[in-house]
């Protein structure tokens, strides 16, 4: 019998006993006449009948409940199981939903950060007031990296907020690169503010190349890049791989910080090398503790490096206070990775699924000849998140095109020609551009730009003009 029924019966019996006891006391107080044995038997029989009826009622209730539960279970089992958890969208639709979620996450993360530093544009009547404003805003950027304010820093703040369009482009690209960079910095246990180093190194251009031979988002020299595990050869240059270069940069910065135990010195050493920083510390004498103690003894370019880092951190956080706006990045923000274990040309992919060769090149800049040389090991192919399922579904068709797209690249003469082509890029002049700014952005000189493009006057540029820039 159900425990609830037993409990109810016992409760009823106790209540009956209590009632009988109470009646007995009442009768004792009134001193009623003693009932005959026959009448007492009649009364007890009535009580027993009443209790039996109560027990029967609760038994019937339990039976009804059990029947209802049993019927419900049977009805549930009769339902077709394949319709209980039916998915009413295709894998491609699922990819699209994942893409939208990623876009929302990136947008929310950026806005949550910027909301902490939104300031109304303020026109200061005196330099003193403007200095106070800059200094107060930098103090708000609480960080393990000291961000002091002085006149040198002010010069760089004005450069990054001068309306030239530099920070607009940086903010646009940061939507793609900073979520990845921040994640790797956090994994390495490093301050996320170090992401501003990528701004001053390359203006967040993964294909940046300097006249000294440094390349990529973090401007690695070939020797340093190889020392930190980056593959650099005729087919692949992982200095241009945003993810792998960022991981290498994290390891390098950890080593530099362990050497100096001060972030300003570590950041300076990233720019000019530990040897130059050590010489500056020796020349400064005493016991220098930071970049500012050895400032006068550093190479001229490095003297501006840490102030530029502070200014870039300021401009990124407070861009709205300077009316700096930005647009969507040129590459898709939501991406995913496929491991490729066969030789593959990017053209095989773009000619089969709905993604352009230009987009594939932007997402995979490490492949110098647009070929993934996966002959002895697998390589990563970054795709827009909403094209991953399409790639998987069409793999056979994609790889079947290898004889068409890879045949010409097996000819050494063609390969050499493609290498030469990869060393030249073209830039379209925008409003506000100057030849000097374009040269700095691409790590070349104004004289080189003029020679490559046959320019007679460095001050005569027209919007839309196409400039040739050689990487060698």
Tab-separated table of N, CA, C and O in Angstrom, residues 338-438:
chain	number	residue	atom	x	y	z
A	338	UNK	N	40.070	24.519	-40.474
A	338	UNK	CA	40.076	23.154	-41.012
A	338	UNK	C	41.528	22.695	-41.126
A	338	UNK	O	42.381	23.457	-41.587
A	339	UNK	N	41.822	21.476	-40.709
A	339	UNK	CA	43.162	20.923	-40.881
A	339	UNK	C	43.254	20.243	-42.248
A	339	UNK	O	42.449	19.372	-42.568
A	340	UNK	N	44.233	20.665	-43.044
A	340	UNK	CA	44.421	20.141	-44.394
A	340	UNK	C	45.649	19.241	-44.401
A	340	UNK	O	46.720	19.640	-43.935
A	341	UNK	N	45.512	18.040	-44.932
A	341	UNK	CA	46.623	17.085	-44.949
A	341	UNK	C	47.029	16.696	-46.372
A	341	UNK	O	47.722	15.704	-46.576
A	342	UNK	N	46.561	17.472	-47.364
A	342	UNK	CA	46.936	17.250	-48.756
A	342	UNK	C	47.341	18.576	-49.384
A	342	UNK	O	46.879	19.644	-48.955
A	343	UNK	N	48.211	18.511	-50.381
A	343	UNK	CA	48.602	19.714	-51.108
A	343	UNK	C	47.350	20.404	-51.642
A	343	UNK	O	46.498	19.763	-52.262
A	344	UNK	N	47.253	21.707	-51.404
A	344	UNK	CA	46.016	22.414	-51.766
A	344	UNK	C	46.326	23.847	-52.172
A	344	UNK	O	47.068	24.558	-51.492
A	345	UNK	N	45.744	24.270	-53.283
A	345	UNK	CA	45.827	25.663	-53.732
A	345	UNK	C	44.549	26.370	-53.300
A	345	UNK	O	43.457	25.802	-53.386
A	346	UNK	N	44.687	27.612	-52.850
A	346	UNK	CA	43.505	28.353	-52.393
A	346	UNK	C	42.474	28.498	-53.503
A	346	UNK	O	41.275	28.602	-53.235
A	347	UNK	N	42.940	28.504	-54.757
A	347	UNK	CA	42.010	28.600	-55.875
A	347	UNK	C	41.088	27.400	-55.971
A	347	UNK	O	39.952	27.521	-56.460
A	348	UNK	N	41.546	26.234	-55.525
A	348	UNK	CA	40.678	25.060	-55.520
A	348	UNK	C	39.476	25.276	-54.605
A	348	UNK	O	38.373	24.805	-54.893
A	349	UNK	N	39.708	26.000	-53.520
A	349	UNK	CA	38.642	26.270	-52.560
A	349	UNK	C	37.695	27.341	-53.087
A	349	UNK	O	36.471	27.164	-53.122
A	350	UNK	N	38.267	28.466	-53.529
A	350	UNK	CA	37.423	29.598	-53.963
A	350	UNK	C	36.610	29.272	-55.204
A	350	UNK	O	35.543	29.856	-55.429
A	351	UNK	N	37.096	28.340	-56.041
A	351	UNK	CA	36.354	27.987	-57.250
A	351	UNK	C	35.263	26.949	-56.988
A	351	UNK	O	34.463	26.659	-57.880
A	352	UNK	N	35.222	26.432	-55.764
A	352	UNK	CA	34.253	25.374	-55.456
A	352	UNK	C	33.176	25.829	-54.481
A	352	UNK	O	32.002	25.505	-54.648
A	353	UNK	N	33.566	26.583	-53.475
A	353	UNK	CA	32.578	27.053	-52.497
A	353	UNK	C	32.509	28.575	-52.548
A	353	UNK	O	33.356	29.238	-53.157
A	354	UNK	N	31.522	29.127	-51.898
A	354	UNK	CA	31.236	30.555	-51.980
A	354	UNK	C	32.130	31.364	-51.038
A	354	UNK	O	31.692	31.863	-50.001
A	355	UNK	N	33.401	31.467	-51.390
A	355	UNK	CA	34.338	32.331	-50.663
A	355	UNK	C	35.387	32.797	-51.662
A	355	UNK	O	35.882	32.015	-52.475
A	356	UNK	N	35.718	34.072	-51.646
A	356	UNK	CA	36.628	34.631	-52.638
A	356	UNK	C	38.083	34.309	-52.305
A	356	UNK	O	38.441	34.073	-51.142
A	357	UNK	N	38.918	34.326	-53.332
A	357	UNK	CA	40.344	34.115	-53.131
A	357	UNK	C	40.935	35.218	-52.266
A	357	UNK	O	41.815	34.969	-51.426
A	358	UNK	N	40.439	36.452	-52.433
A	358	UNK	CA	40.930	37.582	-51.635
A	358	UNK	C	40.656	37.351	-50.150
A	358	UNK	O	41.519	37.612	-49.305
A	359	UNK	N	39.474	36.850	-49.836
A	359	UNK	CA	39.143	36.578	-48.430
A	359	UNK	C	40.028	35.474	-47.875
A	359	UNK	O	40.515	35.563	-46.739
A	360	UNK	N	40.274	34.439	-48.676
A	360	UNK	CA	41.135	33.348	-48.220
A	360	UNK	C	42.561	33.831	-47.983
A	360	UNK	O	43.224	33.407	-47.026
A	361	UNK	N	43.046	34.731	-48.832
A	361	UNK	CA	44.392	35.268	-48.648
A	361	UNK	C	44.485	36.108	-47.381
A	361	UNK	O	45.492	36.052	-46.662
A	362	UNK	N	43.458	36.898	-47.101
A	362	UNK	CA	43.469	37.713	-45.892
A	362	UNK	C	43.441	36.845	-44.637
A	362	UNK	O	44.073	37.172	-43.629
A	363	UNK	N	42.719	35.730	-44.709
A	363	UNK	CA	42.599	34.851	-43.545
A	363	UNK	C	43.789	33.912	-43.406
A	363	UNK	O	44.037	33.379	-42.322
A	364	UNK	N	44.535	33.710	-44.503
A	364	UNK	CA	45.666	32.767	-44.500
A	364	UNK	C	46.902	33.398	-45.151
A	364	UNK	O	47.427	32.872	-46.136
A	365	UNK	N	47.390	34.512	-44.607
A	365	UNK	CA	48.488	35.230	-45.267
A	365	UNK	C	49.839	34.519	-45.186
A	365	UNK	O	50.796	34.947	-45.836
A	366	UNK	N	49.923	33.451	-44.426
A	366	UNK	CA	51.207	32.767	-44.254
A	366	UNK	C	51.606	31.933	-45.459
A	366	UNK	O	52.774	31.539	-45.583
A	367	UNK	N	50.648	31.654	-46.354
A	367	UNK	CA	50.955	30.826	-47.527
A	367	UNK	C	51.392	31.735	-48.673
A	367	UNK	O	50.566	32.374	-49.340
A	368	UNK	N	52.704	31.793	-48.916
A	368	UNK	CA	53.299	32.804	-49.787
A	368	UNK	C	52.858	32.686	-51.239
A	368	UNK	O	52.736	33.688	-51.944
A	369	UNK	N	52.633	31.469	-51.713
A	369	UNK	CA	52.238	31.267	-53.106
A	369	UNK	C	50.798	30.780	-53.217
A	369	UNK	O	50.407	30.187	-54.226
A	370	UNK	N	50.015	31.025	-52.183
A	370	UNK	CA	48.610	30.586	-52.128
A	370	UNK	C	48.480	29.065	-52.129
A	370	UNK	O	47.427	28.530	-52.477
A	371	UNK	N	49.551	28.378	-51.758
A	371	UNK	CA	49.542	26.914	-51.718
A	371	UNK	C	49.770	26.449	-50.292
A	371	UNK	O	50.700	26.926	-49.617
A	372	UNK	N	48.941	25.514	-49.834
A	372	UNK	CA	49.155	24.874	-48.538
A	372	UNK	C	49.982	23.616	-48.797
A	372	UNK	O	49.484	22.640	-49.369
A	373	UNK	N	51.268	23.604	-48.385
A	373	UNK	CA	52.165	22.501	-48.747
A	373	UNK	C	52.050	21.301	-47.799
A	373	UNK	O	53.048	20.853	-47.215
A	374	UNK	N	50.846	20.791	-47.669
A	374	UNK	CA	50.602	19.707	-46.707
A	374	UNK	C	50.958	18.359	-47.326
A	374	UNK	O	50.078	17.581	-47.712
A	375	UNK	N	52.261	18.094	-47.430
A	375	UNK	CA	52.707	16.815	-47.981
A	375	UNK	C	53.185	15.858	-46.891
A	375	UNK	O	52.919	14.665	-46.940
A	376	UNK	N	53.901	16.404	-45.896
A	376	UNK	CA	54.405	15.549	-44.813
A	376	UNK	C	53.750	15.834	-43.476
A	376	UNK	O	53.929	15.077	-42.526
A	377	UNK	N	53.013	16.924	-43.378
A	377	UNK	CA	52.279	17.247	-42.151
A	377	UNK	C	51.059	18.080	-42.511
A	377	UNK	O	50.955	18.605	-43.625
A	378	UNK	N	50.141	18.205	-41.576
A	378	UNK	CA	48.911	18.971	-41.838
A	378	UNK	C	49.136	20.445	-41.528
A	378	UNK	O	49.975	20.806	-40.698
A	379	UNK	N	48.360	21.286	-42.217
A	379	UNK	CA	48.391	22.730	-42.016
A	379	UNK	C	46.964	23.223	-41.803
A	379	UNK	O	46.003	22.585	-42.233
A	380	UNK	N	46.867	24.396	-41.161
A	380	UNK	CA	45.551	24.969	-40.885
A	380	UNK	C	45.072	25.826	-42.053
A	380	UNK	O	45.853	26.575	-42.649
A	381	UNK	N	43.807	25.704	-42.367
A	381	UNK	CA	43.146	26.577	-43.337
A	381	UNK	C	42.026	27.297	-42.608
A	381	UNK	O	41.109	26.669	-42.080
A	382	UNK	N	42.116	28.617	-42.537
A	382	UNK	CA	41.094	29.422	-41.861
A	382	UNK	C	40.009	29.782	-42.873
A	382	UNK	O	40.307	30.285	-43.964
A	383	UNK	N	38.762	29.512	-42.508
A	383	UNK	CA	37.618	29.775	-43.380
A	383	UNK	C	36.586	30.633	-42.650
A	383	UNK	O	36.524	30.611	-41.411
A	384	UNK	N	35.758	31.370	-43.398
A	384	UNK	CA	34.607	32.005	-42.747
A	384	UNK	C	33.756	30.941	-42.062
A	384	UNK	O	33.573	29.845	-42.610
A	385	UNK	N	33.262	31.245	-40.880
A	385	UNK	CA	32.525	30.243	-40.102
A	385	UNK	C	31.310	29.711	-40.844
A	385	UNK	O	30.918	28.551	-40.666
A	386	UNK	N	30.723	30.538	-41.708
A	386	UNK	CA	29.518	30.087	-42.420
A	386	UNK	C	29.827	29.314	-43.701
A	386	UNK	O	28.935	29.059	-44.508
A	387	UNK	N	31.118	28.950	-43.883
A	387	UNK	CA	31.496	28.165	-45.065
A	387	UNK	C	32.168	26.840	-44.691
A	387	UNK	O	32.621	26.117	-45.570
A	388	UNK	N	32.257	26.541	-43.427
A	388	UNK	CA	32.949	25.327	-42.984
A	388	UNK	C	32.213	24.073	-43.446
A	388	UNK	O	32.809	23.140	-44.007
A	389	UNK	N	30.916	24.038	-43.225
A	389	UNK	CA	30.135	22.869	-43.648
A	389	UNK	C	30.184	22.695	-45.157
A	389	UNK	O	30.292	21.571	-45.665
A	390	UNK	N	30.145	23.800	-45.877
A	390	UNK	CA	30.208	23.736	-47.337
A	390	UNK	C	31.545	23.147	-47.796
A	390	UNK	O	31.597	22.352	-48.739
A	391	UNK	N	32.631	23.514	-47.118
A	391	UNK	CA	33.939	22.958	-47.456
A	391	UNK	C	33.958	21.450	-47.204
A	391	UNK	O	34.401	20.672	-48.055
A	392	UNK	N	33.474	21.035	-46.039
A	392	UNK	CA	33.478	19.612	-45.688
A	392	UNK	C	32.635	18.808	-46.675
A	392	UNK	O	33.023	17.718	-47.110
A	393	UNK	N	31.489	19.349	-47.040
A	393	UNK	CA	30.595	18.643	-47.962
A	393	UNK	C	31.184	18.513	-49.366
A	393	UNK	O	30.825	17.602	-50.115
A	394	UNK	N	32.080	19.444	-49.720
A	394	UNK	CA	32.625	19.450	-51.089
A	394	UNK	C	34.117	19.117	-51.138
A	394	UNK	O	34.794	19.453	-52.119
A	395	UNK	N	34.625	18.452	-50.115
A	395	UNK	CA	36.056	18.154	-50.071
A	395	UNK	C	36.543	17.376	-51.289
A	395	UNK	O	37.593	17.687	-51.859
A	396	UNK	N	35.776	16.361	-51.667
A	396	UNK	CA	36.203	15.542	-52.807
A	396	UNK	C	36.335	16.385	-54.070
A	396	UNK	O	37.307	16.248	-54.835
A	397	UNK	N	35.359	17.263	-54.294
A	397	UNK	CA	35.409	18.122	-55.485
A	397	UNK	C	36.564	19.105	-55.406
A	397	UNK	O	37.209	19.413	-56.421
A	398	UNK	N	36.840	19.622	-54.218
A	398	UNK	CA	37.927	20.590	-54.041
A	398	UNK	C	39.275	19.943	-54.343
A	398	UNK	O	40.072	20.461	-55.141
A	399	UNK	N	39.535	18.799	-53.740
A	399	UNK	CA	40.835	18.149	-53.938
A	399	UNK	C	40.980	17.551	-55.340
A	399	UNK	O	42.105	17.350	-55.814
A	400	UNK	N	39.859	17.284	-55.992
A	400	UNK	CA	39.925	16.738	-57.353
A	400	UNK	C	40.473	17.760	-58.353
A	400	UNK	O	40.868	17.400	-59.470
A	401	UNK	N	40.522	19.039	-57.976
A	401	UNK	CA	41.002	20.083	-58.878
A	401	UNK	C	42.509	20.318	-58.773
A	401	UNK	O	43.030	21.293	-59.331
A	402	UNK	N	43.221	19.437	-58.052
A	402	UNK	CA	44.642	19.679	-57.843
A	402	UNK	C	45.439	19.686	-59.145
A	402	UNK	O	46.375	20.475	-59.308
A	403	UNK	N	45.063	18.829	-60.098
A	403	UNK	CA	45.810	18.789	-61.355
A	403	UNK	C	45.662	20.096	-62.135
A	403	UNK	O	46.553	20.503	-62.871
A	404	UNK	N	44.548	20.782	-61.955
A	404	UNK	CA	44.312	22.045	-62.655
A	404	UNK	C	45.053	23.197	-61.997
A	404	UNK	O	45.723	23.994	-62.664
A	405	UNK	N	44.950	23.293	-60.674
A	405	UNK	CA	45.490	24.455	-59.966
A	405	UNK	C	46.945	24.305	-59.529
A	405	UNK	O	47.612	25.309	-59.280
A	406	UNK	N	47.424	23.088	-59.423
A	406	UNK	CA	48.778	22.895	-58.918
A	406	UNK	C	49.798	22.593	-60.012
A	406	UNK	O	50.995	22.637	-59.769
A	407	UNK	N	49.319	22.311	-61.212
A	407	UNK	CA	50.231	21.920	-62.289
A	407	UNK	C	51.252	23.007	-62.586
A	407	UNK	O	52.468	22.752	-62.657
A	408	UNK	N	50.797	24.258	-62.727
A	408	UNK	CA	51.715	25.334	-63.097
A	408	UNK	C	52.706	25.651	-61.982
A	408	UNK	O	53.826	26.106	-62.233
A	409	UNK	N	52.322	25.375	-60.739
A	409	UNK	CA	53.196	25.693	-59.624
A	409	UNK	C	54.299	24.659	-59.432
A	409	UNK	O	55.192	24.848	-58.616
A	410	UNK	N	54.211	23.560	-60.165
A	410	UNK	CA	55.275	22.557	-60.082
A	410	UNK	C	56.431	22.896	-61.013
A	410	UNK	O	57.486	22.284	-60.963
A	411	UNK	N	56.226	23.916	-61.840
A	411	UNK	CA	57.286	24.392	-62.736
A	411	UNK	C	58.151	25.395	-61.952
A	411	UNK	O	57.661	26.445	-61.529
A	412	UNK	N	59.447	25.110	-61.750
A	412	UNK	CA	60.307	25.998	-60.958
A	412	UNK	C	60.318	27.440	-61.445
A	412	UNK	O	60.374	28.370	-60.654
A	413	UNK	N	60.277	27.650	-62.758
A	413	UNK	CA	60.302	29.012	-63.304
A	413	UNK	C	59.072	29.796	-62.886
A	413	UNK	O	59.148	30.981	-62.547
A	414	UNK	N	57.921	29.123	-62.894
A	414	UNK	CA	56.674	29.785	-62.491
A	414	UNK	C	56.701	30.095	-61.003
A	414	UNK	O	56.266	31.165	-60.564
A	415	UNK	N	57.218	29.159	-60.233
A	415	UNK	CA	57.299	29.373	-58.789
A	415	UNK	C	58.160	30.590	-58.485
A	415	UNK	O	57.811	31.428	-57.646
A	416	UNK	N	59.291	30.730	-59.163
A	416	UNK	CA	60.177	31.864	-58.934
A	416	UNK	C	59.498	33.175	-59.322
A	416	UNK	O	59.639	34.193	-58.631
A	417	UNK	N	58.739	33.134	-60.410
A	417	UNK	CA	58.018	34.333	-60.844
A	417	UNK	C	56.980	34.746	-59.802
A	417	UNK	O	56.823	35.923	-59.494
A	418	UNK	N	56.282	33.762	-59.238
A	418	UNK	CA	55.277	34.050	-58.219
A	418	UNK	C	55.919	34.644	-56.977
A	418	UNK	O	55.354	35.514	-56.328
A	419	UNK	N	57.122	34.180	-56.644
A	419	UNK	CA	57.814	34.724	-55.473
A	419	UNK	C	58.081	36.211	-55.644
A	419	UNK	O	57.906	37.012	-54.737
A	420	UNK	N	58.544	36.573	-56.842
A	420	UNK	CA	58.830	37.974	-57.115
A	420	UNK	C	57.560	38.801	-57.020
A	420	UNK	O	57.544	39.899	-56.465
A	421	UNK	N	56.455	38.270	-57.547
A	421	UNK	CA	55.185	38.979	-57.501
A	421	UNK	C	54.727	39.222	-56.069
A	421	UNK	O	54.112	40.236	-55.763
A	422	UNK	N	55.047	38.291	-55.184
A	422	UNK	CA	54.607	38.420	-53.798
A	422	UNK	C	55.323	39.541	-53.060
A	422	UNK	O	54.916	39.937	-51.988
A	423	UNK	N	56.441	40.044	-53.607
A	423	UNK	CA	57.192	41.083	-52.921
A	423	UNK	C	56.689	42.488	-53.245
A	423	UNK	O	57.229	43.466	-52.759
A	424	UNK	N	55.675	42.608	-54.076
A	424	UNK	CA	55.135	43.905	-54.469
A	424	UNK	C	53.664	43.995	-54.066
A	424	UNK	O	52.880	43.079	-54.330
A	425	UNK	N	53.311	45.095	-53.384
A	425	UNK	CA	51.908	45.349	-53.064
A	425	UNK	C	51.538	46.731	-53.585
A	425	UNK	O	52.421	47.535	-53.936
A	426	UNK	N	50.239	47.002	-53.641
A	426	UNK	CA	49.766	48.291	-54.133
A	426	UNK	C	48.829	48.924	-53.113
A	426	UNK	O	48.043	48.229	-52.453
A	427	UNK	N	48.951	50.239	-52.984
A	427	UNK	CA	48.142	50.976	-52.009
A	427	UNK	C	47.358	52.066	-52.724
A	427	UNK	O	47.904	52.782	-53.575
A	428	UNK	N	46.063	52.190	-52.376
A	428	UNK	CA	45.203	53.205	-52.968
A	428	UNK	C	45.129	54.406	-52.019
A	428	UNK	O	44.758	54.258	-50.849
A	429	UNK	N	45.519	55.582	-52.482
A	429	UNK	CA	45.569	56.781	-51.642
A	429	UNK	C	44.158	57.179	-51.206
A	429	UNK	O	43.223	57.215	-52.020
A	430	UNK	N	44.026	57.467	-49.886
A	430	UNK	CA	42.737	57.879	-49.307
A	430	UNK	C	42.806	59.334	-48.875
A	430	UNK	O	43.884	59.932	-48.788
A	431	UNK	N	41.654	59.869	-48.558
A	431	UNK	CA	41.583	61.247	-48.096
A	431	UNK	C	42.396	61.407	-46.807
A	431	UNK	O	42.272	60.611	-45.881
A	432	UNK	N	43.232	62.429	-46.745
A	432	UNK	CA	44.041	62.686	-45.555
A	432	UNK	C	45.394	62.014	-45.570
A	432	UNK	O	46.232	62.268	-44.697
A	433	UNK	N	45.648	61.143	-46.550
A	433	UNK	CA	46.943	60.455	-46.637
A	433	UNK	C	48.050	61.422	-47.039
A	433	UNK	O	47.844	62.347	-47.839
A	434	UNK	N	49.221	61.197	-46.487
A	434	UNK	CA	50.437	61.875	-46.942
A	434	UNK	C	51.454	60.800	-47.305
A	434	UNK	O	51.372	59.671	-46.816
A	435	UNK	N	52.419	61.166	-48.138
A	435	UNK	CA	53.406	60.178	-48.563
A	435	UNK	C	54.226	59.683	-47.368
A	435	UNK	O	54.544	58.497	-47.261
A	436	UNK	N	54.521	60.595	-46.436
A	436	UNK	CA	55.284	60.216	-45.253
A	436	UNK	C	54.524	59.224	-44.375
A	436	UNK	O	55.098	58.249	-43.870
A	437	UNK	N	53.211	59.472	-44.196
A	437	UNK	CA	52.387	58.574	-43.377
A	437	UNK	C	52.277	57.194	-44.019
A	437	UNK	O	52.333	56.164	-43.340
A	438	UNK	N	52.121	57.175	-45.349
A	438	UNK	CA	52.035	55.892	-46.061
A	438	UNK	C	53.353	55.131	-45.925
A	438	UNK	O	53.371	53.918	-45.709
